[in-house]
Structures are given as C-alpha cells and as structure tokens.
C-alpha cells in the first residue's frame, strides 16, 4: 500500500502581506522573483519581459501586474519616466555574460543588461534596488566589472551590497546558489541587512515530489522517494539555441541519476502504475523544486515551459530578501 506524503512548502505560497510598497520588475521571466516580492509586500506597478511565452505565463497568473512584452532598453526609452518614485526596482538581469554555460564574457557580452539597469535606476530613483544573477558574477575574473557597476551606482547616489545566497537555506529543495545585490541611497546604505537562513531543513527530492510521482498510481513511488533522499542539484534553464529540455550537463545528470531521476529529458506526465526504471520529472515537478506553488501556470509547449521554470529565481528566496528590504524601508 502506498504512503501518501503531502509536500508542505516552507512558506505558504498563497500568503500575501499588505501591499504597501510599489515596485517595477524587469527581465521578469515567468515571475519567480516577482511572486516572492509580492508575498513580501510589494505591489508590481509594471512588469517587463521580452519573451512571449513568459509574458503569457505572467498574464495567466497576475494580469494586474501591468505586463509589458518588450525589450528593456526600448521600454526604458518609452515608458520608464511615468514610474518615477516607485519604492523598488528589481530585476534578474540575464545571466549568460557571467555563467559558465554562457562562456563568461562579462561586459563584452551583448546580453549584459547591467547598463540598462543602471539607466533605469537613474530615471526612476527608487528607494531600493534588487539585482539577481548567477554565482559566477562573484568570480575573481569579474572583480573589475563589479567595481565598475558599484562605481556607476555610486555616481547616481546608490551603494550596492553583494551576497551569495543559497536557495536551500530558505526552504527550497535544491542546491541553487545565486548572487544578489541590494542597493540603497548611499545615505541609507547601512540600514540594510541580508536575511538570515531559516532554521528548517529543506525537504528531499523524494519528500517534495512523492505525491506528484504517485499521482497516476505508480506502484514504486514509495521506494523511489526513499532513494531520492537529498535535495536537487541546480536546475538549469537551457538555451534557446540548443535542443529540447533536459536537467543539465553530464555531471548534473549523474547527480539526478543518483536520486533515481532520468535527467535526459522532461516528461509530460507522472509514471504509470507499472512503470519500471528511473522516472523523468515533469515541468510541474521541476517548478515545485524551484519553490513555485502548484497553482502557478507556465504557458507554452514543454520546452518553453521548462525553460521558464529553469531560469526562475525561487519565490521563497525572493520573499525572504523582499522581507528584509521591507524591514529596511520601514525601519
């Protein structure tokens, strides 16, 4: 007889505190960071994203977020001024310039949108700024670039604080290090402190996904859940230029295989009752490992939907950082 384990996220994904602070979210993707910030108390008055599939997902989940399907540089020229004075400007600027997969070209990469973020902050003059990127941005080879970014923000009156955060320290069942920079007007810079990790241990992959794996009556779901006894390796979003969805390069696939997961591609459904072997994850399963509520929709075919999930910033981490920013704004 199967044991039905029900995953309970560390944070109630439906809980949203009083929305007393306004925000703009750029390079929003499918809304992972924006959702976490909403849960922390930020009301998105504009949400900017260039990918049509991600915009469809945003509209399906939060049409009230005032979604612009537009290139950030074009949007800054045409629309940014009307939002002067919002409390927060936030964005997960594209990571290829600093990721290993993206060849780490830094400022020489045409996909580097830090200059756009600086221009946006110069126009908007928000009370606080949030920028998210991959851990590679903290590598020594990018010290000079980070210094340039710091100096550019200082020239417009802001001081940035950088921090490496681990999603697993905020209840997300995944090994996902990310770099976060929070900026405040230089006169207020000392008023901000990054959130402390929560004390709860994140669930294992088996604990997080057991009910989804057993949804179609898979008889070996209990056995699989016991084997999947660690948190997930880092989930990757993949590239638009290369093939369909998978769970990463060879090393990552080996880590998934150790958890009893076939990482070579993504499944459309959970295993059937008599399935034998290592199951594949569905988009919904991967979304749960990213900390999304099950109610969050991802619009598009499997490859597009998976890419949206894999590139997202986990909502529970964004919520924790958002709560720390609220504390700085109210303290």
GROMACS .gro file of C-alpha atoms in nm:
model
  331
    1UNK     CA    1   0.000   0.000   0.000
    2UNK     CA    2   0.137   0.340  -0.097
    3UNK     CA    3   0.213   0.605   0.160
    4UNK     CA    4   0.078   0.943   0.053
    5UNK     CA    5   0.324   1.214   0.151
    6UNK     CA    6   0.197   1.567   0.103
    7UNK     CA    7   0.461   1.830   0.036
    8UNK     CA    8   0.429   2.140   0.250
    9UNK     CA    9   0.637   2.439   0.134
   10UNK     CA   10   0.831   2.634   0.393
   11UNK     CA   11   0.629   2.945   0.311
   12UNK     CA   12   0.258   2.942   0.239
   13UNK     CA   13   0.270   3.027  -0.134
   14UNK     CA   14  -0.074   3.185  -0.123
   15UNK     CA   15   0.000   3.425   0.162
   16UNK     CA   16   0.049   3.785   0.056
   17UNK     CA   17   0.111   4.054   0.314
   18UNK     CA   18  -0.023   4.406   0.287
   19UNK     CA   19   0.099   4.558  -0.041
   20UNK     CA   20   0.217   4.895   0.083
   21UNK     CA   21   0.527   4.927  -0.138
   22UNK     CA   22   0.531   4.977  -0.516
   23UNK     CA   23   0.777   4.804  -0.745
   24UNK     CA   24   0.889   4.758  -1.104
   25UNK     CA   25   1.016   4.416  -1.213
   26UNK     CA   26   1.230   4.394  -1.528
   27UNK     CA   27   1.358   4.081  -1.702
   28UNK     CA   28   1.081   3.916  -1.506
   29UNK     CA   29   1.074   3.576  -1.674
   30UNK     CA   30   0.779   3.368  -1.556
   31UNK     CA   31   0.756   3.562  -1.231
   32UNK     CA   32   0.952   3.371  -0.968
   33UNK     CA   33   1.120   3.674  -0.816
   34UNK     CA   34   0.812   3.890  -0.866
   35UNK     CA   35   0.592   3.638  -0.685
   36UNK     CA   36   0.826   3.622  -0.388
   37UNK     CA   37   0.842   4.001  -0.369
   38UNK     CA   38   0.463   4.018  -0.386
   39UNK     CA   39   0.443   3.777  -0.094
   40UNK     CA   40   0.680   4.007   0.098
   41UNK     CA   41   0.459   4.311   0.045
   42UNK     CA   42   0.550   4.469  -0.290
   43UNK     CA   43   0.284   4.569  -0.543
   44UNK     CA   44   0.412   4.548  -0.902
   45UNK     CA   45   0.301   4.853  -1.098
   46UNK     CA   46   0.494   4.741  -1.409
   47UNK     CA   47   0.645   4.408  -1.512
   48UNK     CA   48   0.875   4.395  -1.815
   49UNK     CA   49   0.974   4.079  -2.005
   50UNK     CA   50   1.073   4.023  -2.367
   51UNK     CA   51   0.987   3.652  -2.404
   52UNK     CA   52   0.633   3.600  -2.531
   53UNK     CA   53   0.586   3.267  -2.354
   54UNK     CA   54   0.695   3.408  -2.019
   55UNK     CA   55   0.464   3.706  -2.072
   56UNK     CA   56   0.178   3.465  -2.141
   57UNK     CA   57   0.254   3.296  -1.809
   58UNK     CA   58   0.263   3.628  -1.627
   59UNK     CA   59  -0.071   3.727  -1.776
   60UNK     CA   60  -0.222   3.391  -1.685
   61UNK     CA   61  -0.118   3.427  -1.322
   62UNK     CA   62  -0.112   3.801  -1.249
   63UNK     CA   63  -0.269   4.016  -1.524
   64UNK     CA   64  -0.287   4.300  -1.271
   65UNK     CA   65   0.092   4.326  -1.273
   66UNK     CA   66   0.072   4.553  -1.581
   67UNK     CA   67   0.286   4.337  -1.808
   68UNK     CA   68   0.494   4.482  -2.091
   69UNK     CA   69   0.618   4.238  -2.357
   70UNK     CA   70   0.913   4.450  -2.458
   71UNK     CA   71   1.290   4.479  -2.469
   72UNK     CA   72   1.411   4.652  -2.153
   73UNK     CA   73   1.613   4.916  -2.339
   74UNK     CA   74   1.314   5.010  -2.554
   75UNK     CA   75   1.086   5.016  -2.250
   76UNK     CA   76   1.321   5.248  -2.064
   77UNK     CA   77   1.308   5.494  -2.353
   78UNK     CA   78   0.930   5.488  -2.393
   79UNK     CA   79   0.779   5.416  -2.052
   80UNK     CA   80   1.016   5.442  -1.757
   81UNK     CA   81   0.961   5.809  -1.672
   82UNK     CA   82   0.597   5.755  -1.580
   83UNK     CA   83   0.709   5.532  -1.292
   84UNK     CA   84   0.946   5.774  -1.126
   85UNK     CA   85   0.947   5.741  -0.750
   86UNK     CA   86   0.838   5.379  -0.707
   87UNK     CA   87   0.980   5.212  -0.399
   88UNK     CA   88   1.164   4.923  -0.565
   89UNK     CA   89   1.329   4.849  -0.898
   90UNK     CA   90   1.407   4.477  -0.924
   91UNK     CA   91   1.538   4.254  -1.197
   92UNK     CA   92   1.710   3.927  -1.270
   93UNK     CA   93   1.926   4.065  -1.549
   94UNK     CA   94   2.024   3.789  -1.796
   95UNK     CA   95   2.298   3.565  -1.664
   96UNK     CA   96   2.481   3.438  -1.979
   97UNK     CA   97   2.754   3.706  -1.953
   98UNK     CA   98   2.864   3.557  -1.619
   99UNK     CA   99   2.762   3.190  -1.632
  100UNK     CA  100   2.992   2.903  -1.724
  101UNK     CA  101   2.738   2.787  -1.982
  102UNK     CA  102   2.733   3.136  -2.130
  103UNK     CA  103   3.114   3.148  -2.180
  104UNK     CA  104   3.161   3.420  -1.916
  105UNK     CA  105   3.216   3.713  -2.149
  106UNK     CA  106   3.104   3.969  -1.891
  107UNK     CA  107   3.078   4.326  -2.014
  108UNK     CA  108   3.190   4.215  -2.362
  109UNK     CA  109   2.869   4.012  -2.398
  110UNK     CA  110   2.588   4.189  -2.585
  111UNK     CA  111   2.344   4.025  -2.343
  112UNK     CA  112   2.489   4.220  -2.049
  113UNK     CA  113   2.199   4.433  -1.926
  114UNK     CA  114   2.359   4.586  -1.618
  115UNK     CA  115   2.396   4.917  -1.808
  116UNK     CA  116   2.020   4.913  -1.873
  117UNK     CA  117   1.954   4.853  -1.504
  118UNK     CA  118   2.174   5.148  -1.412
  119UNK     CA  119   1.993   5.371  -1.661
  120UNK     CA  120   1.658   5.261  -1.523
  121UNK     CA  121   1.756   5.337  -1.165
  122UNK     CA  122   1.889   5.677  -1.272
  123UNK     CA  123   1.549   5.762  -1.421
  124UNK     CA  124   1.321   5.604  -1.159
  125UNK     CA  125   1.517   5.698  -0.845
  126UNK     CA  126   1.363   5.419  -0.634
  127UNK     CA  127   1.406   5.383  -0.260
  128UNK     CA  128   1.574   5.043  -0.303
  129UNK     CA  129   1.715   4.825  -0.583
  130UNK     CA  130   1.737   4.446  -0.620
  131UNK     CA  131   1.952   4.271  -0.881
  132UNK     CA  132   1.986   3.893  -0.913
  133UNK     CA  133   2.239   3.694  -1.115
  134UNK     CA  134   2.441   3.372  -1.124
  135UNK     CA  135   2.715   3.292  -0.875
  136UNK     CA  136   2.980   3.336  -1.146
  137UNK     CA  137   2.944   3.712  -1.110
  138UNK     CA  138   3.141   3.686  -0.783
  139UNK     CA  139   3.436   3.511  -0.951
  140UNK     CA  140   3.765   3.698  -0.927
  141UNK     CA  141   3.777   3.742  -1.304
  142UNK     CA  142   3.478   3.976  -1.269
  143UNK     CA  143   3.614   4.184  -0.979
  144UNK     CA  144   3.690   4.476  -1.209
  145UNK     CA  145   3.345   4.457  -1.367
  146UNK     CA  146   3.170   4.454  -1.028
  147UNK     CA  147   3.376   4.754  -0.927
  148UNK     CA  148   3.261   4.933  -1.242
  149UNK     CA  149   2.900   4.852  -1.155
  150UNK     CA  150   2.950   4.972  -0.798
  151UNK     CA  151   3.104   5.298  -0.920
  152UNK     CA  152   2.825   5.354  -1.173
  153UNK     CA  153   2.564   5.316  -0.900
  154UNK     CA  154   2.761   5.542  -0.666
  155UNK     CA  155   2.761   5.809  -0.935
  156UNK     CA  156   2.381   5.811  -0.929
  157UNK     CA  157   2.367   5.806  -0.550
  158UNK     CA  158   2.334   5.436  -0.460
  159UNK     CA  159   2.552   5.190  -0.270
  160UNK     CA  160   2.531   4.820  -0.357
  161UNK     CA  161   2.575   4.529  -0.117
  162UNK     CA  162   2.653   4.189  -0.271
  163UNK     CA  163   2.568   3.850  -0.125
  164UNK     CA  164   2.583   3.485  -0.233
  165UNK     CA  165   2.256   3.321  -0.126
  166UNK     CA  166   2.170   2.951  -0.129
  167UNK     CA  167   1.810   2.857  -0.204
  168UNK     CA  168   1.830   2.553   0.023
  169UNK     CA  169   1.886   2.786   0.319
  170UNK     CA  170   1.538   2.929   0.262
  171UNK     CA  171   1.347   2.603   0.239
  172UNK     CA  172   1.389   2.530  -0.133
  173UNK     CA  173   1.470   2.162  -0.202
  174UNK     CA  174   1.751   2.246  -0.443
  175UNK     CA  175   2.120   2.333  -0.447
  176UNK     CA  176   2.092   2.675  -0.611
  177UNK     CA  177   2.349   2.944  -0.531
  178UNK     CA  178   2.269   3.289  -0.670
  179UNK     CA  179   2.423   3.632  -0.638
  180UNK     CA  180   2.203   3.912  -0.508
  181UNK     CA  181   2.286   4.283  -0.498
  182UNK     CA  182   2.072   4.523  -0.296
  183UNK     CA  183   2.118   4.895  -0.346
  184UNK     CA  184   2.001   5.187  -0.136
  185UNK     CA  185   2.066   5.559  -0.148
  186UNK     CA  186   2.416   5.599  -0.011
  187UNK     CA  187   2.289   5.786   0.296
  188UNK     CA  188   2.080   5.479   0.391
  189UNK     CA  189   2.320   5.201   0.292
  190UNK     CA  190   2.391   5.087   0.647
  191UNK     CA  191   2.019   5.031   0.716
  192UNK     CA  192   2.003   4.709   0.513
  193UNK     CA  193   2.096   4.357   0.625
  194UNK     CA  194   2.053   4.041   0.418
  195UNK     CA  195   1.814   3.785   0.569
  196UNK     CA  196   1.947   3.505   0.785
  197UNK     CA  197   1.891   3.148   0.665
  198UNK     CA  198   1.584   2.981   0.811
  199UNK     CA  199   1.635   2.705   1.066
  200UNK     CA  200   1.425   2.440   0.890
  201UNK     CA  201   1.592   2.171   0.679
  202UNK     CA  202   1.460   2.171   0.321
  203UNK     CA  203   1.273   1.860   0.207
  204UNK     CA  204   1.447   1.599  -0.003
  205UNK     CA  205   1.350   1.549  -0.365
  206UNK     CA  206   1.156   1.240  -0.261
  207UNK     CA  207   0.967   1.425   0.011
  208UNK     CA  208   0.892   1.718  -0.218
  209UNK     CA  209   0.774   1.516  -0.517
  210UNK     CA  210   0.626   1.194  -0.377
  211UNK     CA  211   0.263   1.295  -0.425
  212UNK     CA  212   0.327   1.413  -0.781
  213UNK     CA  213   0.521   1.098  -0.869
  214UNK     CA  214   0.240   0.880  -0.735
  215UNK     CA  215  -0.040   1.083  -0.895
  216UNK     CA  216  -0.110   0.814  -1.158
  217UNK     CA  217  -0.075   0.524  -0.918
  218UNK     CA  218   0.294   0.441  -0.969
  219UNK     CA  219   0.349   0.135  -0.751
  220UNK     CA  220   0.716   0.210  -0.687
  221UNK     CA  221   0.668   0.570  -0.573
  222UNK     CA  222   0.745   0.491  -0.208
  223UNK     CA  223   1.064   0.308  -0.300
  224UNK     CA  224   1.168   0.591  -0.531
  225UNK     CA  225   1.103   0.859  -0.267
  226UNK     CA  226   1.332   0.679  -0.022
  227UNK     CA  227   1.612   0.673  -0.280
  228UNK     CA  228   1.565   1.042  -0.367
  229UNK     CA  229   1.695   1.133  -0.023
  230UNK     CA  230   1.882   1.457  -0.097
  231UNK     CA  231   1.795   1.799  -0.229
  232UNK     CA  232   1.808   1.853  -0.604
  233UNK     CA  233   2.117   1.968  -0.793
  234UNK     CA  234   2.097   2.308  -0.957
  235UNK     CA  235   1.815   2.323  -1.211
  236UNK     CA  236   1.917   2.489  -1.536
  237UNK     CA  237   1.700   2.665  -1.790
  238UNK     CA  238   1.887   2.572  -2.103
  239UNK     CA  239   1.944   2.778  -2.413
  240UNK     CA  240   1.706   2.877  -2.691
  241UNK     CA  241   1.980   2.779  -2.935
  242UNK     CA  242   2.024   2.421  -2.819
  243UNK     CA  243   1.766   2.142  -2.840
  244UNK     CA  244   1.490   2.048  -2.602
  245UNK     CA  245   1.462   2.044  -2.224
  246UNK     CA  246   1.690   1.838  -2.001
  247UNK     CA  247   1.820   1.863  -1.646
  248UNK     CA  248   2.168   1.979  -1.734
  249UNK     CA  249   2.511   1.859  -1.850
  250UNK     CA  250   2.667   1.520  -1.778
  251UNK     CA  251   2.768   1.592  -1.418
  252UNK     CA  252   2.420   1.716  -1.331
  253UNK     CA  253   2.256   1.416  -1.495
  254UNK     CA  254   2.478   1.187  -1.286
  255UNK     CA  255   2.359   1.367  -0.971
  256UNK     CA  256   1.999   1.324  -1.082
  257UNK     CA  257   2.057   0.956  -1.156
  258UNK     CA  258   2.186   0.910  -0.801
  259UNK     CA  259   1.842   1.038  -0.693
  260UNK     CA  260   1.665   0.793  -0.921
  261UNK     CA  261   1.576   1.052  -1.186
  262UNK     CA  262   1.636   1.029  -1.560
  263UNK     CA  263   1.764   1.377  -1.643
  264UNK     CA  264   1.796   1.338  -2.018
  265UNK     CA  265   1.460   1.499  -2.090
  266UNK     CA  266   1.133   1.613  -1.929
  267UNK     CA  267   0.814   1.407  -1.904
  268UNK     CA  268   0.462   1.518  -1.984
  269UNK     CA  269   0.305   1.311  -1.707
  270UNK     CA  270   0.392   1.121  -1.391
  271UNK     CA  271   0.480   0.749  -1.423
  272UNK     CA  272   0.202   0.499  -1.482
  273UNK     CA  273   0.127   0.230  -1.224
  274UNK     CA  274   0.354  -0.038  -1.375
  275UNK     CA  275   0.643   0.191  -1.473
  276UNK     CA  276   0.990   0.040  -1.427
  277UNK     CA  277   1.318   0.232  -1.415
  278UNK     CA  278   1.413   0.589  -1.333
  279UNK     CA  279   1.129   0.837  -1.387
  280UNK     CA  280   1.166   1.172  -1.557
  281UNK     CA  281   1.045   1.493  -1.397
  282UNK     CA  282   0.752   1.691  -1.532
  283UNK     CA  283   0.752   2.070  -1.562
  284UNK     CA  284   0.527   2.083  -1.255
  285UNK     CA  285   0.773   1.876  -1.054
  286UNK     CA  286   1.063   2.100  -1.152
  287UNK     CA  287   0.854   2.405  -1.065
  288UNK     CA  288   0.794   2.266  -0.718
  289UNK     CA  289   1.168   2.210  -0.673
  290UNK     CA  290   1.207   2.579  -0.760
  291UNK     CA  291   0.963   2.677  -0.486
  292UNK     CA  292   0.667   2.770  -0.707
  293UNK     CA  293   0.316   2.697  -0.578
  294UNK     CA  294   0.136   2.426  -0.772
  295UNK     CA  295  -0.122   2.684  -0.877
  296UNK     CA  296   0.134   2.884  -1.078
  297UNK     CA  297   0.082   2.830  -1.452
  298UNK     CA  298   0.354   2.808  -1.717
  299UNK     CA  299   0.223   2.875  -2.066
  300UNK     CA  300   0.378   2.718  -2.374
  301UNK     CA  301   0.493   2.380  -2.501
  302UNK     CA  302   0.709   2.160  -2.280
  303UNK     CA  303   1.041   2.310  -2.386
  304UNK     CA  304   0.925   2.670  -2.341
  305UNK     CA  305   0.755   2.596  -2.010
  306UNK     CA  306   1.059   2.415  -1.872
  307UNK     CA  307   1.290   2.697  -1.978
  308UNK     CA  308   1.074   2.945  -1.785
  309UNK     CA  309   1.091   2.730  -1.474
  310UNK     CA  310   1.461   2.653  -1.500
  311UNK     CA  311   1.561   3.018  -1.539
  312UNK     CA  312   1.350   3.141  -1.247
  313UNK     CA  313   1.462   3.284  -0.915
  314UNK     CA  314   1.296   3.072  -0.642
  315UNK     CA  315   0.999   3.260  -0.492
  316UNK     CA  316   1.082   3.164  -0.129
  317UNK     CA  317   1.427   3.321  -0.163
  318UNK     CA  318   1.282   3.635  -0.320
  319UNK     CA  319   1.027   3.651  -0.041
  320UNK     CA  320   1.297   3.637   0.227
  321UNK     CA  321   1.502   3.907   0.056
  322UNK     CA  322   1.187   4.111  -0.002
  323UNK     CA  323   1.102   4.090   0.368
  324UNK     CA  324   1.450   4.217   0.456
  325UNK     CA  325   1.404   4.509   0.215
  326UNK     CA  326   1.067   4.592   0.371
  327UNK     CA  327   1.240   4.600   0.708
  328UNK     CA  328   1.497   4.844   0.571
  329UNK     CA  329   1.225   5.066   0.424
  330UNK     CA  330   1.019   5.070   0.742
  331UNK     CA  331   1.298   5.073   0.998
   0.00000   0.00000   0.00000
